[in-house]
PDB file of C-alpha atoms in Angstrom:
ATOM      1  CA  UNK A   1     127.616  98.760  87.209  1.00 81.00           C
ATOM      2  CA  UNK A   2     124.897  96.528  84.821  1.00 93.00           C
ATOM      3  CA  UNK A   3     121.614  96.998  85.916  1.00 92.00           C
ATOM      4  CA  UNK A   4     118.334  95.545  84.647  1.00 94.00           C
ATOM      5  CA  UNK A   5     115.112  96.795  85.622  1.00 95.00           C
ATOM      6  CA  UNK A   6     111.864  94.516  85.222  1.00 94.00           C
ATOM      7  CA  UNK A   7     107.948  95.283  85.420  1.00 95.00           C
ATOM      8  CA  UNK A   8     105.689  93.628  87.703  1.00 93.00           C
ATOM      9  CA  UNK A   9     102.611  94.508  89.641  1.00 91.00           C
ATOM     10  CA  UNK A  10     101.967  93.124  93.294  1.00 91.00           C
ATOM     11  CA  UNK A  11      99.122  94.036  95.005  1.00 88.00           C
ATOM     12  CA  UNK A  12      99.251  94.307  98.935  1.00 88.00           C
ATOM     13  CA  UNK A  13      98.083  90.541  99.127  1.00 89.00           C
ATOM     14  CA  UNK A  14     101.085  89.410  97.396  1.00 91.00           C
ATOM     15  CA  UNK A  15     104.040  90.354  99.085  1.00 90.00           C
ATOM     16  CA  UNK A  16     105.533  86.866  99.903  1.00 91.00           C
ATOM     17  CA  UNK A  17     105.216  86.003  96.268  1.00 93.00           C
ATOM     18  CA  UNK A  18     107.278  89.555  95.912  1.00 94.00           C
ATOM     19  CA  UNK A  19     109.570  88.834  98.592  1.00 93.00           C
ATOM     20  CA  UNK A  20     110.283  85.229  97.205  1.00 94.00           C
ATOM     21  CA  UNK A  21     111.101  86.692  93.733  1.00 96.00           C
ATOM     22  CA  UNK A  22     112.940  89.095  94.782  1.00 95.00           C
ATOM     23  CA  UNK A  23     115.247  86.507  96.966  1.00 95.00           C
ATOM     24  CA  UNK A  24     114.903  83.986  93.689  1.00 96.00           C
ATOM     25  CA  UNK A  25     116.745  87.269  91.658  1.00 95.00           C
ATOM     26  CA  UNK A  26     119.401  87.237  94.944  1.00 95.00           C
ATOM     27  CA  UNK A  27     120.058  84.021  94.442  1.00 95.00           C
ATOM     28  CA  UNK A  28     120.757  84.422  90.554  1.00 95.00           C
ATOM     29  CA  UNK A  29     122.828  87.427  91.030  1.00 94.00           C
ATOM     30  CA  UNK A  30     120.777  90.251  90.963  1.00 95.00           C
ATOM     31  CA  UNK A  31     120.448  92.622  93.751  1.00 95.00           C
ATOM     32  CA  UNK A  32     117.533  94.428  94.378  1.00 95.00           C
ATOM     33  CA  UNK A  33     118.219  98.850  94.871  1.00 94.00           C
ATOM     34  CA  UNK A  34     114.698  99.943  94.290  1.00 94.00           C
ATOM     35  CA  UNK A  35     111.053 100.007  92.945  1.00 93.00           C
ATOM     36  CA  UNK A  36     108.418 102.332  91.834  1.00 92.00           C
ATOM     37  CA  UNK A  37     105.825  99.736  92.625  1.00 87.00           C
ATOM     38  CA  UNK A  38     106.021  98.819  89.219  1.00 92.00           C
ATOM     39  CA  UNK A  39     109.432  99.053  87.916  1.00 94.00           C
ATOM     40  CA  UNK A  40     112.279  97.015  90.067  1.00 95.00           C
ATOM     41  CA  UNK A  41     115.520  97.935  89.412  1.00 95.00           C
ATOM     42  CA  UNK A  42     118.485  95.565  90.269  1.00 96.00           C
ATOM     43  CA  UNK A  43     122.353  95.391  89.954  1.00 95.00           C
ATOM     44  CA  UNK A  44     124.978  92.856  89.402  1.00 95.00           C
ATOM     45  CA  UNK A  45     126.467  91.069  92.280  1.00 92.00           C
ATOM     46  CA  UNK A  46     127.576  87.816  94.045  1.00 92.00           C
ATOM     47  CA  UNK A  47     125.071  85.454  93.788  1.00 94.00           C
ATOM     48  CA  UNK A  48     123.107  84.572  97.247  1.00 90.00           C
ATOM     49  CA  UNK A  49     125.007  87.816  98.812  1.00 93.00           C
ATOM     50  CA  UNK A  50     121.520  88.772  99.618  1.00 94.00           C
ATOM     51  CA  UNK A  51     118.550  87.609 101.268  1.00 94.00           C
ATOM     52  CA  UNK A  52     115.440  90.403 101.369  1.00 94.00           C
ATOM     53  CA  UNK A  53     112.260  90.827 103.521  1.00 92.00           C
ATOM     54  CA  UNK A  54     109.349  92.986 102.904  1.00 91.00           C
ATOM     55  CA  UNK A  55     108.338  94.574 106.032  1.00 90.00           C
ATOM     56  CA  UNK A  56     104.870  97.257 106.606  1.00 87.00           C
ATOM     57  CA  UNK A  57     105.680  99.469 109.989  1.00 84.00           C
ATOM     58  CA  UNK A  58     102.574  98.920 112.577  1.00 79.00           C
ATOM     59  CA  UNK A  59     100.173 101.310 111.946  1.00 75.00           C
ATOM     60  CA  UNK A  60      99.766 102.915 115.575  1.00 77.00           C
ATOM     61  CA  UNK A  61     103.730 103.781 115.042  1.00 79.00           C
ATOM     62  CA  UNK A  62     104.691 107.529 114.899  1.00 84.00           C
ATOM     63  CA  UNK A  63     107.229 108.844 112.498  1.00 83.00           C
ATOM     64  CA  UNK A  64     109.492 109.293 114.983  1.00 87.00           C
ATOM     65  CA  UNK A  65     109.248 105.466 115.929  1.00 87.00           C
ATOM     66  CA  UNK A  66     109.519 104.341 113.034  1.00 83.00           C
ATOM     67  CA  UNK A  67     112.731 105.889 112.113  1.00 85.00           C
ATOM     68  CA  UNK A  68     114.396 104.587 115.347  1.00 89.00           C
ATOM     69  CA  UNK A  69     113.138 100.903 114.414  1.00 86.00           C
ATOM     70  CA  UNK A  70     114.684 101.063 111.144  1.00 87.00           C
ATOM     71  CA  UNK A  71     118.151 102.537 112.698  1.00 88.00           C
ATOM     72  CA  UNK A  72     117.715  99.711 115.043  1.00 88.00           C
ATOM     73  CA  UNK A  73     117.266  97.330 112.462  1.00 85.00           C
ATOM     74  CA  UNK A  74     120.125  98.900 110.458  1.00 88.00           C
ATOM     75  CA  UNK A  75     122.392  98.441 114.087  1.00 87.00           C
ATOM     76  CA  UNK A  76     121.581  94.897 113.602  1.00 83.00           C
ATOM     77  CA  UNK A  77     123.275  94.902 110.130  1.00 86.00           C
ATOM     78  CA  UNK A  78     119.172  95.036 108.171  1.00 89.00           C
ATOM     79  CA  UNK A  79     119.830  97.846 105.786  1.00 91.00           C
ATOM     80  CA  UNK A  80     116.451  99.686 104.281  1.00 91.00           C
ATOM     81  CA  UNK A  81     117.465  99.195 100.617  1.00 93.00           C
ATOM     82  CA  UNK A  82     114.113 100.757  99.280  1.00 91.00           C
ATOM     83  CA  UNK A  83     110.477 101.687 100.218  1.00 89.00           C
ATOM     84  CA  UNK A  84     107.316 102.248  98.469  1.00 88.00           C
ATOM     85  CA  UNK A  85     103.944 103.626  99.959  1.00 83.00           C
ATOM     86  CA  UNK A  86     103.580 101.747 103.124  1.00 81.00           C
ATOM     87  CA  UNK A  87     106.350  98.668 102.224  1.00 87.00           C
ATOM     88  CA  UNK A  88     110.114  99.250 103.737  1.00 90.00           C
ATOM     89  CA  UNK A  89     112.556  96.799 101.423  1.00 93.00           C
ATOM     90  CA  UNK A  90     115.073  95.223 103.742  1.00 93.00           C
ATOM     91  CA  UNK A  91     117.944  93.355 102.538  1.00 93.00           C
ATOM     92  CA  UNK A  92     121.534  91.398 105.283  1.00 92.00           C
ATOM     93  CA  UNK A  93     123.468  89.403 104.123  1.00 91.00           C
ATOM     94  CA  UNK A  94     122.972  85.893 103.613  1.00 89.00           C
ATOM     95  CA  UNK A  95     125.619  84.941 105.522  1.00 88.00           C
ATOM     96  CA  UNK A  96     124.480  86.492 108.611  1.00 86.00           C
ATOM     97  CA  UNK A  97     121.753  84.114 108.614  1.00 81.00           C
ATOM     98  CA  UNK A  98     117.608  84.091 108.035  1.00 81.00           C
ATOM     99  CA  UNK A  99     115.721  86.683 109.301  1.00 78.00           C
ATOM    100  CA  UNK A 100     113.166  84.770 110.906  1.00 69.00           C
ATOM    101  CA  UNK A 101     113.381  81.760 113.204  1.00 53.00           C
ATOM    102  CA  UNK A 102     112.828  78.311 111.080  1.00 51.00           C
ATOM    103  CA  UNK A 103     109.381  78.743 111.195  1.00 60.00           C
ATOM    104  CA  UNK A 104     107.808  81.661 112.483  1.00 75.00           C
ATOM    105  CA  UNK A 105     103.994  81.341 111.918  1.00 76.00           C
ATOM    106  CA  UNK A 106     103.350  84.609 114.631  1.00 79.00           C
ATOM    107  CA  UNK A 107     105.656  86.814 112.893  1.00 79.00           C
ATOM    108  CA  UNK A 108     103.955  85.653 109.229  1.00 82.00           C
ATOM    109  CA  UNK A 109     100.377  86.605 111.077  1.00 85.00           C
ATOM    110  CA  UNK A 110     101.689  89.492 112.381  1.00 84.00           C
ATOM    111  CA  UNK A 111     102.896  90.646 108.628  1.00 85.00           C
ATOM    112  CA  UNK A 112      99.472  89.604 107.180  1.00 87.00           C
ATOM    113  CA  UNK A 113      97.050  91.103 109.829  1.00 87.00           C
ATOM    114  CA  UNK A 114      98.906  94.453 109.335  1.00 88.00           C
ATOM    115  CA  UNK A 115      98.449  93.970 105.539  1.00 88.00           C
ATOM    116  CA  UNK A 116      94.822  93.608 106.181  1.00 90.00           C
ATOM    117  CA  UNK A 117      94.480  96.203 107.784  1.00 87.00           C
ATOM    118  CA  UNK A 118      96.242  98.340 105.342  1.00 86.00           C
ATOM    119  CA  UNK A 119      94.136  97.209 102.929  1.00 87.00           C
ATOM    120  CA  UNK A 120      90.461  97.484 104.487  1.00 88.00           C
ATOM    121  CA  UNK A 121      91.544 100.909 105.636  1.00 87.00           C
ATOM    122  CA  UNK A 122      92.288 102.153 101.595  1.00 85.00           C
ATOM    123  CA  UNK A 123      89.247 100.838 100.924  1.00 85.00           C
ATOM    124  CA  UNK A 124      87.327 102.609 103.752  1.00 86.00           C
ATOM    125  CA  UNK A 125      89.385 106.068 102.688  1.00 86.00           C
ATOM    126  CA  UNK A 126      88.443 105.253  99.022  1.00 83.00           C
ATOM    127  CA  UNK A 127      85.008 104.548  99.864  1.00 83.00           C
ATOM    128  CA  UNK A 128      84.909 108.122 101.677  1.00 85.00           C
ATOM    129  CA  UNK A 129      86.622 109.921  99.110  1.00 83.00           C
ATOM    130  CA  UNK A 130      83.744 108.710  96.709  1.00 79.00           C
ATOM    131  CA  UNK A 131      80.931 109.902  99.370  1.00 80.00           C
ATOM    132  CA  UNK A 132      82.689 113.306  99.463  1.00 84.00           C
ATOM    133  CA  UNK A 133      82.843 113.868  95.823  1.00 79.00           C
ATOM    134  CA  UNK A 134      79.292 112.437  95.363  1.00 78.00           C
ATOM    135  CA  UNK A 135      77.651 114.915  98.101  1.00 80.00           C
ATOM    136  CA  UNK A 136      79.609 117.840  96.693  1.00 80.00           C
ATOM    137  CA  UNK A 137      78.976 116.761  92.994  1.00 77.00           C
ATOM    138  CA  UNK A 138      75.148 116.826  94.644  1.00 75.00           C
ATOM    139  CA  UNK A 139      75.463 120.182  96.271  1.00 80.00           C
ATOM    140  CA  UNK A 140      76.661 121.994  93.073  1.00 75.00           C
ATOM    141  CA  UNK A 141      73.996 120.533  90.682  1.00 73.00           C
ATOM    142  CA  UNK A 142      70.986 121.864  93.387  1.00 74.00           C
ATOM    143  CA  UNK A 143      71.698 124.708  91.397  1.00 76.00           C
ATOM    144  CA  UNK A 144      71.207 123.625  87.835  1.00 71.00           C
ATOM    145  CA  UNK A 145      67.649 123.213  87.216  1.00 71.00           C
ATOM    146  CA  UNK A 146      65.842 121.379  83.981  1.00 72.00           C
ATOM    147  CA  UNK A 147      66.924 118.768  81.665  1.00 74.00           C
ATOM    148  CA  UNK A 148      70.331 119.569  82.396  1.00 71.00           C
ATOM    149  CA  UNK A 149      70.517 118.394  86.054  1.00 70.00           C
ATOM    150  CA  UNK A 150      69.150 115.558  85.434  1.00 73.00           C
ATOM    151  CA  UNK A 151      71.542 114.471  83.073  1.00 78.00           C
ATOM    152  CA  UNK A 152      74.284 115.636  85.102  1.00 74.00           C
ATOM    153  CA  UNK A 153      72.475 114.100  88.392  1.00 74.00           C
ATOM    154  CA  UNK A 154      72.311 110.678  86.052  1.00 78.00           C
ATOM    155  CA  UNK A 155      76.384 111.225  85.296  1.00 78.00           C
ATOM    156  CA  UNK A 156      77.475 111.591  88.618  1.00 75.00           C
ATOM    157  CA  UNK A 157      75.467 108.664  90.328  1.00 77.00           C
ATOM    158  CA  UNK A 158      77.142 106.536  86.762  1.00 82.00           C
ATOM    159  CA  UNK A 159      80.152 107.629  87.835  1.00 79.00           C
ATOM    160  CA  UNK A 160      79.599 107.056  91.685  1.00 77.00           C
ATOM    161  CA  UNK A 161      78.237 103.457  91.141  1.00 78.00           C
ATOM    162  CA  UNK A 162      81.429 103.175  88.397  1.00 83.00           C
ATOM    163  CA  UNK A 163      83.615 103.854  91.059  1.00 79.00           C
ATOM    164  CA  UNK A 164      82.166 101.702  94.183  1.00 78.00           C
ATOM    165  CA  UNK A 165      81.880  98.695  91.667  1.00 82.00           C
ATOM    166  CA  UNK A 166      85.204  98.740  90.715  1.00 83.00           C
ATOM    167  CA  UNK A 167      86.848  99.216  94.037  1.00 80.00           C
ATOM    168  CA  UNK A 168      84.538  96.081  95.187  1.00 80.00           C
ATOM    169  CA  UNK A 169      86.252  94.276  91.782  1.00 86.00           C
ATOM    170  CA  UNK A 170      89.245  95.604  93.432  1.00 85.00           C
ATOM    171  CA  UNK A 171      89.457  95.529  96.706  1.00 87.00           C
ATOM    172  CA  UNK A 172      87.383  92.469  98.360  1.00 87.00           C
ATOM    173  CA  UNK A 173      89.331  89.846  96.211  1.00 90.00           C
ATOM    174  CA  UNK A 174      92.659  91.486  97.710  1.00 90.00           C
ATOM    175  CA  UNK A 175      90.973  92.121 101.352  1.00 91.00           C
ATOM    176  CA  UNK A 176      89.902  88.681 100.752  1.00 91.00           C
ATOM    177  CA  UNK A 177      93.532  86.427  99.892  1.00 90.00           C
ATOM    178  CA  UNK A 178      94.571  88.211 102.600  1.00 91.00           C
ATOM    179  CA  UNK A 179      91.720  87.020 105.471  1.00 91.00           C
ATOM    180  CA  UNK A 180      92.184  83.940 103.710  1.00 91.00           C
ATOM    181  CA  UNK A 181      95.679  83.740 104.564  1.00 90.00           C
ATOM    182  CA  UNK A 182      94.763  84.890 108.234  1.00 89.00           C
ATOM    183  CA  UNK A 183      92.960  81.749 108.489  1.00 90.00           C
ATOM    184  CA  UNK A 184      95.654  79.668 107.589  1.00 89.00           C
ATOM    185  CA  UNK A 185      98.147  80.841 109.669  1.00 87.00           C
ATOM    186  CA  UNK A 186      95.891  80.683 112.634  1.00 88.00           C
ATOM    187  CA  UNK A 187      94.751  77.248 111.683  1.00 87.00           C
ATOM    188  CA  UNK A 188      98.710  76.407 111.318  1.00 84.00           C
ATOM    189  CA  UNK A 189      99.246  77.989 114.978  1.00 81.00           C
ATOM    190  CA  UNK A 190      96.280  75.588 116.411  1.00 83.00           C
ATOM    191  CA  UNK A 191      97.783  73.043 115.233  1.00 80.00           C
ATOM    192  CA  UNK A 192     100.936  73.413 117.075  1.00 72.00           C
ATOM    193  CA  UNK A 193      99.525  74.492 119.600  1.00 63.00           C
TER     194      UNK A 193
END
């Protein structure tokens, strides 16, 4: 079967332009099998046989409940094509209709506040992570003495203030689209409302 594989990078506040593209490759023939998180690897087929949602499990889920939501969703004819860190790759078939109502403004919120949350919670691990190595990095040089722990002492708070500045580069611009997004959607639901 031809395959073609592509590269692209989304972070965790771009999923709907990553779930667009990958319907916009649907629609040109190209169905999506898998990803890497980088590399996304597709195969021949009818065009539009597809249509593809991105979908992040709640967080308070357990293993076990997961798996029985995605056989569920797999009942309903929603087949888990691929999955990557947190994201589960669904794919039905076009004819079987949307997988959303016409407009379903809750469900987007729903998708984006668990992406936020997601997100501030890598950066609070990451953030941690950095403490831990710092203290222990601390620990270990209280038992170099002279001109070398200072240097060392000056390495390891480079490397420590390194690190937190380019998670912040990282991270608040990301935890930031996605608040961002928040907003709109509740802003779109007042409205309505």
């Amino acid at each position: 079967m031809e395959t073609k594989r592509y590269f692209r990078y989304y972070t965790i506040a771009d999923y709907e332009r990553e779930q667009k593209w990958l319907n916009a490759m649907s629609r040109s023939g190209w169905n999506f099998v898998r990803t890497n998180g980088f590399i996304y690897t597709f195969e021949k087929g009818t065009p539009g046989e597809y249509i593809y949602k991105i979908d992040l499990p709640n967080d308070s889920m357990t293993d076990v409940e997961v798996d029985a939501y995605y056989r569920f969703m797999e009942e309903c004819g929603i087949e888990v094509v691929s999955s990557f860190k947190f994201w589960r790759y669904l794919r039905k078939k076009s004819a079987d209709g949307p997988f959303d109502a016409a407009n379903n403004t809750m469900g987007q919120l729903l998708m984006v506040n668990k992406a936020y949350g997601v997100a501030t919670k890598m950066l609070c691990i990451v953030i941690a992570i950095f403490a831990i190595v710092i203290l222990a990095l601390n620990i270990a040089l209280s038992f170099v003495t002279g001109i070398a722990a200072d240097f060392m002492s000056g390495v390891v708070y480079g490397i420590a203030s390194s690190g937190f500045l380019a998670m912040a580069i990282i991270m608040v611009p990301i935890i930031q689209r996605l608040r961002t997004r928040m907003n709109e959607l509740i802003d779109e639901i007042q409205i309505k409302g």
